[in-house]
Short mmCIF file of C-alpha atoms and ligand atoms in Angstrom, two decimals:
data_model
loop_
_atom_site.label_atom_id
_atom_site.label_comp_id
_atom_site.label_asym_id
_atom_site.label_seq_id
_atom_site.Cartn_x
_atom_site.Cartn_y
_atom_site.Cartn_z
CA MET R 170 3.12 -22.51 -3.13
CA ASP R 171 4.32 -20.62 -6.55
CA LYS R 172 7.31 -20.02 -7.43
CA ILE R 173 9.09 -16.90 -9.86
CA VAL R 174 11.74 -17.76 -12.08
CA ILE R 175 13.45 -14.91 -13.89
CA GLU R 176 16.30 -14.91 -16.70
CA GLY R 177 17.84 -11.50 -16.25
CA CYS R 178 20.44 -9.16 -18.07
CA ARG R 179 17.97 -8.15 -20.41
CA PRO R 180 17.12 -4.81 -20.94
CA LEU R 181 12.96 -3.68 -20.98
CA LYS R 182 11.64 -2.07 -23.88
CA GLY R 183 7.57 -1.30 -24.55
CA GLU R 184 4.63 -0.01 -22.78
CA VAL R 185 3.12 -0.85 -19.02
CA ALA R 186 -0.55 0.30 -17.28
CA ILE R 187 -0.73 1.02 -14.28
CA SER R 188 -3.50 -0.57 -12.04
CA GLY R 189 -5.45 1.25 -9.45
CA ALA R 190 -4.11 1.72 -5.87
CA LYS R 191 -4.65 -1.23 -3.74
CA ASN R 192 -3.94 1.06 -0.55
CA ALA R 193 -6.57 3.59 -1.98
CA ALA R 194 -8.98 0.74 -2.78
CA LEU R 195 -9.12 -0.91 0.90
CA PRO R 196 -10.04 1.80 2.78
CA LEU R 197 -12.74 3.19 -0.40
CA ILE R 198 -14.27 -0.19 -0.13
CA THR R 199 -14.18 -0.63 4.14
CA ALA R 200 -15.87 3.13 3.55
CA THR R 201 -18.72 1.33 1.64
CA LEU R 202 -19.92 0.31 5.22
CA LEU R 203 -21.45 3.35 6.10
CA THR R 204 -24.79 3.41 4.60
CA SER R 205 -26.47 1.36 2.63
CA GLY R 206 -27.54 1.19 -1.02
CA TRP R 207 -24.94 0.22 -3.69
CA HIS R 208 -21.99 1.79 -4.29
CA THR R 209 -20.21 1.76 -7.41
CA LEU R 210 -16.03 1.83 -7.68
CA HIS R 211 -13.58 2.20 -10.51
CA ASN R 212 -10.33 0.91 -11.28
CA VAL R 213 -10.67 -1.63 -8.48
CA PRO R 214 -6.60 -3.80 -8.38
CA ASP R 215 -7.72 -7.25 -8.75
CA LEU R 216 -5.39 -8.19 -6.35
CA ARG R 217 -5.02 -10.76 -2.75
CA ASP R 218 -5.36 -7.89 -0.71
CA THR R 219 -8.51 -6.37 -2.31
CA ARG R 220 -10.22 -9.96 -2.16
CA THR R 221 -9.50 -10.43 1.14
CA ILE R 222 -11.37 -7.05 1.94
CA LEU R 223 -14.18 -7.95 -0.12
CA ALA R 224 -14.49 -11.14 1.72
CA LEU R 225 -14.47 -9.63 5.29
CA LEU R 226 -16.97 -7.01 3.96
CA ALA R 227 -19.17 -10.20 2.94
CA SER R 228 -18.68 -12.16 6.13
CA LEU R 229 -20.12 -8.86 7.52
CA GLY R 230 -23.10 -9.02 5.20
CA ALA R 231 -22.09 -7.07 2.06
CA LYS R 232 -22.45 -8.16 -1.52
CA TRP R 233 -20.38 -7.41 -3.94
CA GLU R 234 -19.81 -8.35 -7.64
CA ARG R 235 -17.40 -7.14 -9.97
CA GLN R 236 -17.66 -6.55 -13.32
CA GLY R 237 -13.87 -5.70 -14.86
CA THR R 238 -12.71 -3.33 -12.87
CA THR R 239 -15.72 -1.89 -11.62
CA VAL R 240 -16.88 -3.51 -8.59
CA ARG R 241 -20.47 -2.57 -6.77
CA ILE R 242 -21.18 -3.53 -3.13
CA ASN R 243 -24.26 -3.24 -1.36
CA SER R 244 -24.30 -2.54 2.85
CA ASP R 245 -27.99 -2.67 3.13
CA LYS R 246 -27.42 -5.72 5.86
CA ILE R 247 -24.48 -5.34 7.80
CA GLU R 248 -25.34 -7.28 10.79
CA ASN R 249 -22.05 -9.03 11.78
CA PHE R 250 -19.48 -6.61 13.21
CA GLU R 251 -16.07 -9.10 13.93
CA ALA R 252 -13.24 -8.92 11.51
CA SER R 253 -11.80 -12.65 12.29
CA TYR R 254 -8.63 -13.32 13.01
CA ASP R 255 -8.22 -15.62 9.72
CA LEU R 256 -8.84 -12.38 8.22
CA VAL R 257 -6.72 -10.05 9.92
CA LYS R 258 -3.63 -11.89 10.12
CA THR R 259 -3.47 -12.07 6.02
CA MET R 260 -3.61 -8.44 5.49
CA ARG R 261 -3.04 -6.08 8.93
CA ALA R 262 -5.92 -3.30 6.53
CA SER R 263 -8.32 -5.10 7.86
CA VAL R 264 -8.18 -2.65 10.78
CA LEU R 265 -10.07 -0.32 8.32
CA VAL R 266 -12.88 -1.38 8.79
CA LEU R 267 -13.05 -0.27 12.82
CA GLY R 268 -14.10 3.28 12.08
CA PRO R 269 -17.01 2.29 9.94
CA LEU R 270 -18.66 -0.26 11.76
CA LEU R 271 -18.40 1.97 15.09
CA ALA R 272 -19.95 4.93 13.29
CA ARG R 273 -22.61 2.66 11.40
CA LEU R 274 -23.33 -0.30 13.89
CA GLY R 275 -21.66 1.19 17.37
CA ARG R 276 -20.42 -1.81 17.33
CA ALA R 277 -16.85 -3.59 16.03
CA ARG R 278 -14.60 -6.62 17.49
CA VAL R 279 -11.74 -6.79 15.42
CA SER R 280 -8.79 -9.27 15.41
CA LEU R 281 -5.31 -7.58 16.61
CA PRO R 282 -3.00 -7.49 13.65
CA GLY R 283 -0.22 -8.83 15.75
CA GLY R 284 3.29 -8.74 14.58
CA CYS R 285 4.33 -8.75 10.97
CA ALA R 286 7.60 -8.70 8.73
CA ILE R 287 8.12 -5.16 9.20
CA GLY R 288 7.66 -4.52 12.71
CA ALA R 289 5.36 -4.51 15.41
CA ARG R 290 2.94 -1.87 13.99
CA PRO R 291 0.40 -1.39 16.62
CA ILE R 292 -3.01 -0.17 16.51
CA ASP R 293 -2.80 2.03 19.29
CA LEU R 294 -3.33 5.65 18.20
CA HIS R 295 -6.51 4.25 15.97
CA VAL R 296 -8.10 3.02 19.60
CA GLN R 297 -7.08 6.28 21.34
CA ALA R 298 -8.35 8.52 18.89
CA LEU R 299 -11.94 6.33 18.64
CA ALA R 300 -11.97 6.55 22.74
CA LYS R 301 -11.54 10.08 22.34
CA MET R 302 -15.02 10.02 20.04
CA GLY R 303 -16.67 8.15 22.98
CA ALA R 304 -16.60 4.40 22.14
CA ASP R 305 -15.32 2.10 24.95
CA PHE R 306 -12.86 -0.54 24.43
CA THR R 307 -11.99 -4.01 25.39
CA LEU R 308 -8.92 -6.25 24.98
CA GLU R 309 -9.76 -10.32 24.73
CA GLY R 310 -8.63 -13.46 23.46
CA GLY R 311 -6.47 -11.36 21.12
CA TYR R 312 -9.58 -8.82 19.63
CA VAL R 313 -9.74 -5.22 20.15
CA ASP R 314 -13.91 -5.01 21.08
CA GLY R 315 -15.51 -1.57 20.55
CA SER R 316 -18.50 -0.16 21.43
CA VAL R 317 -20.13 2.87 21.80
CA LYS R 318 -23.56 4.35 22.86
CA GLY R 319 -25.87 5.84 19.76
CA ARG R 320 -23.33 8.03 17.75
CA LEU R 321 -19.36 8.49 18.25
CA THR R 322 -19.06 12.30 19.16
CA GLY R 323 -16.78 14.22 17.41
CA SER R 324 -13.25 15.30 19.46
CA THR R 325 -10.27 16.86 18.65
CA VAL R 326 -7.62 14.11 17.57
CA TYR R 327 -3.68 14.57 17.86
CA PHE R 328 -1.82 11.70 16.23
CA ASP R 329 2.00 11.38 17.73
CA ILE R 330 3.06 9.71 14.67
CA PRO R 331 0.96 10.94 11.31
CA THR R 332 -0.52 7.35 10.40
CA VAL R 333 -1.97 6.58 7.10
CA THR R 334 -4.96 3.80 8.07
CA GLY R 335 -5.45 5.43 11.23
CA THR R 336 -6.31 9.10 9.79
CA GLU R 337 -8.72 6.66 7.26
CA ASN R 338 -10.18 4.92 9.83
CA ILE R 339 -10.84 8.16 12.19
CA LEU R 340 -12.09 10.07 8.94
CA MET R 341 -14.35 7.70 8.75
CA ALA R 342 -15.71 6.95 12.48
CA ALA R 343 -15.88 11.37 12.42
CA VAL R 344 -18.01 11.47 9.34
CA LEU R 345 -21.23 10.31 10.97
CA ALA R 346 -20.12 11.36 14.44
CA LYS R 347 -21.79 14.25 16.44
CA GLY R 348 -20.27 17.46 16.31
CA THR R 349 -16.92 18.41 14.41
CA THR R 350 -13.81 16.18 14.99
CA ILE R 351 -10.11 17.43 14.34
CA ILE R 352 -7.52 15.56 13.09
CA LYS R 353 -4.41 17.47 14.20
CA ASN R 354 -0.65 16.12 12.36
CA ALA R 355 -3.07 13.34 10.06
CA ALA R 356 -1.59 11.47 7.36
CA LYS R 357 -1.40 13.62 3.86
CA GLU R 358 -0.35 10.43 1.71
CA PRO R 359 -2.86 10.47 -1.59
CA GLU R 360 -4.99 7.57 -0.90
CA ILE R 361 -5.94 9.66 2.00
CA GLY R 362 -7.24 12.73 -0.40
CA ASN R 363 -8.94 9.52 -2.89
CA LEU R 364 -11.08 8.30 0.49
CA ILE R 365 -12.08 11.70 1.18
CA ASP R 366 -13.20 12.91 -2.39
CA MET R 367 -15.27 9.66 -1.67
CA LEU R 368 -17.00 10.81 1.63
CA THR R 369 -17.33 13.97 0.53
CA ALA R 370 -19.40 12.52 -2.89
CA MET R 371 -21.01 10.37 -0.28
CA GLY R 372 -22.33 13.81 1.97
CA ALA R 373 -19.92 14.21 4.14
CA ARG R 374 -18.39 17.34 5.06
CA ILE R 375 -14.47 17.43 4.96
CA ARG R 376 -11.97 20.32 5.67
CA GLY R 377 -8.10 20.32 4.90
CA ARG R 378 -7.46 18.18 2.28
CA ASP R 379 -3.63 17.03 1.47
CA THR R 380 -3.13 18.86 4.77
CA ASP R 381 -2.25 17.56 8.19
CA LEU R 382 -4.97 19.30 9.60
CA LEU R 383 -8.57 17.68 8.76
CA GLN R 384 -11.55 19.26 9.92
CA VAL R 385 -14.89 16.85 9.89
CA GLU R 386 -18.50 18.14 10.54
CA GLY R 387 -20.41 15.12 11.20
CA VAL R 388 -23.51 14.69 9.33
CA LYS R 389 -26.41 11.90 10.40
CA LYS R 390 -26.76 10.60 6.90
CA LEU R 391 -24.72 9.67 3.53
CA ARG R 392 -25.77 8.28 0.51
CA PRO R 393 -23.69 5.59 -1.43
CA ALA R 394 -20.93 6.35 -3.80
CA GLU R 395 -21.66 6.47 -7.51
CA GLY R 396 -18.94 6.10 -9.70
CA VAL R 397 -15.50 6.64 -7.72
CA THR R 398 -12.46 6.79 -8.94
CA ILE R 399 -9.15 4.53 -7.33
CA ILE R 400 -6.07 6.48 -8.16
CA ALA R 401 -3.46 5.41 -10.26
CA ASP R 402 -0.80 3.06 -7.51
CA ARG R 403 2.28 5.05 -7.30
CA ILE R 404 4.26 2.56 -5.56
CA GLU R 405 3.67 -0.30 -8.31
CA THR R 406 4.80 2.78 -11.16
CA GLY R 407 7.34 3.53 -8.62
CA THR R 408 8.41 -0.04 -8.96
CA TYR R 409 8.08 -0.35 -12.51
CA LEU R 410 10.18 2.25 -13.06
CA ILE R 411 12.81 1.42 -10.63
CA ALA R 412 13.01 -1.92 -12.50
CA LEU R 413 13.88 -0.21 -16.01
CA GLY R 414 16.24 1.78 -13.84
CA ALA R 415 17.72 -1.86 -12.96
CA ALA R 416 17.43 -3.67 -15.62
CA GLY R 417 18.05 -0.38 -18.35
CA GLY R 418 16.22 -0.34 -22.09
CA GLU R 419 12.93 2.45 -22.41
CA ALA R 420 9.48 2.15 -21.60
CA LYS R 421 6.05 4.04 -21.52
CA ILE R 422 4.40 3.95 -18.45
CA THR R 423 0.70 5.12 -18.56
CA ASN R 424 -2.61 5.41 -16.10
CA CYS R 425 -0.05 7.11 -13.87
CA ASP R 426 -0.06 9.81 -11.84
CA PRO R 427 3.46 11.80 -11.90
CA SER R 428 2.84 13.95 -9.08
CA LEU R 429 1.85 11.60 -6.45
CA LEU R 430 5.93 10.46 -7.23
CA PRO R 431 7.70 13.91 -6.86
CA SER R 432 10.58 12.29 -4.75
CA LEU R 433 11.09 9.09 -6.59
CA LEU R 434 11.58 10.68 -9.92
CA GLU R 435 13.66 13.62 -8.66
CA LYS R 436 16.49 10.65 -7.18
CA LEU R 437 15.70 8.70 -9.68
CA ARG R 438 17.02 11.80 -12.22
CA VAL R 439 20.32 12.23 -9.85
CA ALA R 440 20.89 8.24 -10.07
CA GLY R 441 20.79 8.72 -13.81
CA VAL R 442 17.78 7.07 -15.06
CA GLU R 443 16.31 9.20 -17.90
CA ILE R 444 12.36 10.28 -16.87
CA GLU R 445 10.29 12.58 -19.09
CA GLU R 446 6.57 13.01 -17.07
CA GLY R 447 3.50 13.84 -19.20
CA ARG R 448 0.09 14.47 -17.49
CA SER R 449 -0.57 10.30 -17.07
CA TRP R 450 2.33 9.21 -18.48
CA ILE R 451 5.98 8.75 -17.16
CA ARG R 452 8.49 7.97 -19.80
CA VAL R 453 11.43 5.90 -18.55
CA GLY R 454 15.36 5.19 -19.81
CA ARG R 455 18.91 4.47 -18.91
CA THR R 456 21.66 3.61 -20.98
CA GLY R 457 24.71 4.69 -18.96
CA HIS R 458 25.85 3.96 -15.66
CA LEU R 459 23.62 4.18 -12.58
CA ARG R 460 25.10 6.83 -9.71
CA SER R 461 24.54 6.03 -6.07
CA ILE R 462 21.94 8.19 -4.04
CA ASP R 463 21.38 8.12 -0.18
CA ILE R 464 17.58 7.65 0.26
CA LYS R 465 15.43 8.60 3.57
CA THR R 466 12.26 7.18 3.87
CA MET R 467 9.72 9.92 5.17
CA PRO R 468 5.73 10.67 5.45
CA PHE R 469 4.41 12.00 2.10
CA PRO R 470 5.65 13.85 0.14
CA GLY R 471 8.92 12.57 1.00
CA PHE R 472 10.10 9.19 -0.12
CA PRO R 473 7.69 6.46 0.45
CA THR R 474 8.86 3.26 2.50
CA ASP R 475 6.94 1.11 0.50
CA LEU R 476 9.80 1.65 -2.29
CA GLN R 477 12.53 1.82 -0.11
CA ALA R 478 13.23 -2.07 -0.89
CA GLN R 479 13.15 -1.75 -4.67
CA ILE R 480 15.72 1.41 -4.80
CA MET R 481 18.22 -0.72 -2.47
CA ALA R 482 18.17 -3.31 -5.12
CA LEU R 483 18.72 -0.34 -7.74
CA MET R 484 21.56 0.96 -5.84
CA THR R 485 23.23 -2.17 -5.04
CA LEU R 486 23.76 -1.97 -8.86
CA SER R 487 25.40 1.45 -9.18
CA ARG R 488 28.45 2.35 -8.42
CA GLY R 489 29.37 3.73 -4.78
CA LEU R 490 28.27 3.99 -1.73
CA SER R 491 24.41 4.95 -0.93
CA VAL R 492 22.65 5.10 2.47
CA ILE R 493 19.64 3.89 2.50
CA THR R 494 17.92 5.18 6.07
CA GLU R 495 13.94 3.86 7.15
CA THR R 496 12.66 6.62 9.63
CA ILE R 497 8.48 4.92 9.47
CA PHE R 498 9.28 0.91 10.32
CA GLU R 499 11.89 -0.68 12.54
CA ASN R 500 12.47 -3.72 11.10
CA ARG R 501 11.80 -3.51 7.39
CA PHE R 502 15.61 -4.63 6.01
CA MET R 503 14.84 -8.06 5.68
CA HIS R 504 15.33 -7.95 1.70
CA VAL R 505 19.03 -7.36 2.73
CA ALA R 506 19.81 -10.96 3.49
CA GLU R 507 18.40 -12.35 0.13
CA LEU R 508 19.91 -9.02 -2.11
CA ARG R 509 23.51 -10.58 -0.88
CA ARG R 510 22.70 -14.13 -2.06
CA MET R 511 22.17 -12.32 -5.28
CA GLY R 512 26.10 -10.43 -4.94
CA ALA R 513 24.97 -7.04 -3.18
CA ASP R 514 27.18 -5.86 -0.52
CA ILE R 515 24.93 -4.00 2.06
CA ARG R 516 25.63 -3.79 5.51
CA VAL R 517 22.84 -2.80 8.40
CA ASP R 518 23.50 -0.40 10.76
CA GLY R 519 21.08 0.82 12.97
CA HIS R 520 17.75 2.02 10.96
CA SER R 521 20.54 2.82 7.63
CA ALA R 522 21.52 0.09 5.28
CA ILE R 523 25.06 1.10 3.58
CA VAL R 524 25.12 -0.03 0.07
CA ASN R 525 28.08 -0.65 -1.42
CA GLY R 526 27.45 -0.71 -5.30
CA HIS R 527 29.40 -2.64 -7.57
CA GLY R 528 27.50 -2.67 -10.85
CA ARG R 529 25.93 -5.88 -11.09
CA LEU R 530 23.98 -8.68 -9.37
CA LEU R 531 24.13 -12.43 -9.91
CA GLY R 532 21.17 -14.76 -10.12
CA ALA R 533 20.25 -17.20 -7.21
CA PRO R 534 17.52 -18.87 -4.96
CA VAL R 535 15.61 -16.29 -2.85
CA MET R 536 12.62 -15.97 -0.92
CA ALA R 537 9.98 -13.08 -0.79
CA THR R 538 9.47 -11.90 2.78
CA ASP R 539 6.92 -9.32 2.24
CA LEU R 540 5.47 -7.43 -0.17
CA ARG R 541 7.83 -4.87 -0.85
CA ALA R 542 10.85 -6.87 -0.58
CA SER R 543 9.38 -9.39 -2.88
CA ALA R 544 9.34 -6.38 -5.30
CA SER R 545 12.84 -5.77 -5.10
CA LEU R 546 14.10 -9.20 -5.32
CA VAL R 547 12.16 -8.91 -8.80
CA VAL R 548 13.75 -5.56 -9.70
CA ALA R 549 17.11 -7.09 -8.77
CA ALA R 550 16.40 -10.10 -10.56
CA LEU R 551 15.70 -8.39 -13.97
CA ALA R 552 18.90 -6.88 -14.08
CA ALA R 553 21.45 -10.24 -12.49
CA GLU R 554 23.14 -12.24 -14.56
CA GLY R 555 21.42 -15.64 -14.91
CA THR R 556 18.82 -17.12 -13.55
CA THR R 557 16.98 -16.03 -10.01
CA GLU R 558 14.36 -18.25 -8.44
CA ILE R 559 11.61 -16.12 -6.10
CA SER R 560 9.83 -18.42 -3.75
CA ARG R 561 6.64 -16.84 -1.74
CA VAL R 562 5.61 -15.36 -4.23
CA TYR R 563 2.14 -14.94 -2.67
CA HIS R 564 3.32 -12.14 -1.14
CA LEU R 565 3.56 -10.13 -4.44
CA ASP R 566 0.37 -11.17 -5.19
CA ARG R 567 -0.99 -8.98 -2.24
CA GLY R 568 -0.22 -5.96 -4.45
CA TYR R 569 1.29 -6.27 -8.28
CA GLU R 570 -1.42 -7.37 -10.25
CA ASP R 571 -0.26 -9.36 -13.28
CA LEU R 572 2.64 -8.93 -12.67
CA GLU R 573 4.20 -11.69 -14.77
CA GLY R 574 2.22 -10.15 -17.95
CA LYS R 575 2.94 -6.62 -17.33
CA LEU R 576 6.96 -8.56 -17.26
CA THR R 577 6.48 -10.53 -20.24
CA ARG R 578 5.25 -7.57 -22.20
CA LEU R 579 8.06 -5.35 -21.53
CA GLY R 580 10.38 -8.04 -22.28
CA ALA R 581 11.30 -9.93 -19.47
CA VAL R 582 12.03 -13.55 -19.35
CA ILE R 583 9.94 -14.22 -16.47
CA ARG R 584 7.80 -17.69 -15.61
CA ARG R 585 5.77 -18.48 -12.60
CA VAL R 586 5.93 -22.56 -11.43
CA LYS R 587 4.31 -24.34 -8.90
CA GLU R 588 6.41 -25.29 -6.04
CA THR R 589 6.31 -29.20 -5.10
CA GLN R 590 6.62 -28.79 -1.52
C1 UD1 J 182 0.05 2.05 5.15
C2 UD1 J 182 0.15 1.62 4.17
C3 UD1 J 182 1.44 1.05 3.74
C4 UD1 J 182 2.85 1.53 4.31
C5 UD1 J 182 2.54 2.95 5.46
C6 UD1 J 182 3.28 3.94 5.66
C7 UD1 J 182 -1.93 0.85 3.70
C8 UD1 J 182 -2.87 -0.17 3.82
N1 UD1 J 182 -1.06 0.86 3.88
O1 UD1 J 182 0.37 1.41 6.64
O2 UD1 J 182 1.60 0.30 2.69
O3 UD1 J 182 3.79 1.17 4.33
O4 UD1 J 182 1.01 2.99 5.60
O5 UD1 J 182 3.18 5.23 4.47
O6 UD1 J 182 -2.58 2.03 3.29
N2 UD1 J 182 1.96 3.19 14.24
C9 UD1 J 182 1.81 3.28 15.38
N3 UD1 J 182 0.54 2.93 16.22
C10 UD1 J 182 -0.40 3.29 15.23
C11 UD1 J 182 -0.47 2.94 14.16
C12 UD1 J 182 0.86 3.29 13.29
O7 UD1 J 182 2.81 3.22 16.20
O8 UD1 J 182 -1.54 2.88 16.02
C13 UD1 J 182 3.50 3.52 13.97
C14 UD1 J 182 3.40 2.34 12.73
O9 UD1 J 182 4.34 1.29 13.89
C15 UD1 J 182 4.82 2.91 12.14
C16 UD1 J 182 4.54 4.60 11.75
O10 UD1 J 182 3.40 4.42 12.83
O11 UD1 J 182 6.30 3.30 12.42
C17 UD1 J 182 3.21 4.41 10.42
O12 UD1 J 182 2.34 3.88 9.94
P1 UD1 J 182 1.04 3.83 9.33
O13 UD1 J 182 1.28 5.09 8.63
O14 UD1 J 182 -0.17 3.56 10.65
O15 UD1 J 182 1.04 2.44 8.74
P2 UD1 J 182 0.09 1.75 8.03
O16 UD1 J 182 -1.43 2.55 8.01
O17 UD1 J 182 -0.51 0.69 8.63
#
């Protein structure tokens, strides 16, 4: 297992280009299961998670090829309908094949994701909605096995919680269903808009983009998607913005979409980070002290839970008290113990973490526990005095393309070393 070593306390400077969004690439890749032919996707990040989803598609019978950031996928021969435990256990989003496989083959067998580091994360809402559309489910040997005779039937689906991958699964199931599907309390994350654009380009009829009320009129046949572009990764963008705020310095973040980060940009400004934005770039810098701010994670356009750990690392460097409340996942404070090893003063009280910022962190050996927790340790390490060694960095490789390269070009002193045991 590799580890990353960072020499901290060096202001960052330069330019960094943002990759395509992991959380958009995953559903867009699974949407190619809906119909045969060659699909072409642009701006697909090369990450451990995108490799996993492409391996999953290949295990179902798809062919794919990558040239740079363009991935072509052919789903002519989808004969297998099982997403095995080996693939699902490394990436919960593998559950995104459930909707497309039921729509295309009338059958899907997907290993249950099981417990994961940031909470129980069930898929009950996906299954209940697909059952309303006519699918029968059994649960056996850790697999959820769904089948439907003929086509799925359009139905009205209400989500108790606006689930992102749940909304995506039902959208993909509904586009080929008989009749109209209405999704109430749908999630509104921008990655869903990207999926709707792709499905529409394939011939789907969907109304209500960017709202919590989606209406899908099922069609009999779709065509392959040609030249759909994955949106910029707003979580990667946010991570670099926060890293700049933590380490100080000045940089331009390019290939990004500032409109996808309304809450973060405002919060950073209040915290004392200087931000200037254009259509596809953000200039970020910090010279003065950081002010403490309170954060509450919320569904989009609220503050993203996927940036909670990183903003907490930033708040340990401010002067004052900051209350960070996690409302999306019940156990998403794994990074707290690791940040404490670096000298942070953080107390967890239920769903809130109270950060007593005292302006500095000290390098230490720490362990990455999940994808975004790992990113928070990188943010902390860049600002900390001394050396930080982050182990289990395979978590980072799931969602950050060329992290060391991008940070090195910003002037960070960072290297990857092979762990001996
Ligand atoms: C997606 C993102 C993830 C992000 C999360 C919240 C992808 C691939 N992943 O995850 O990075 O952190 O949205 O923005 O896009 N829930 C249920 N039952 C269900 C489904 C969800 O109770 O059937 C609950 C979850 O436990 C959680 C909440 O709903 O408390 C929201 O989760 P959800 O939006 O489904 O997260 P994911 O789609 O898994």
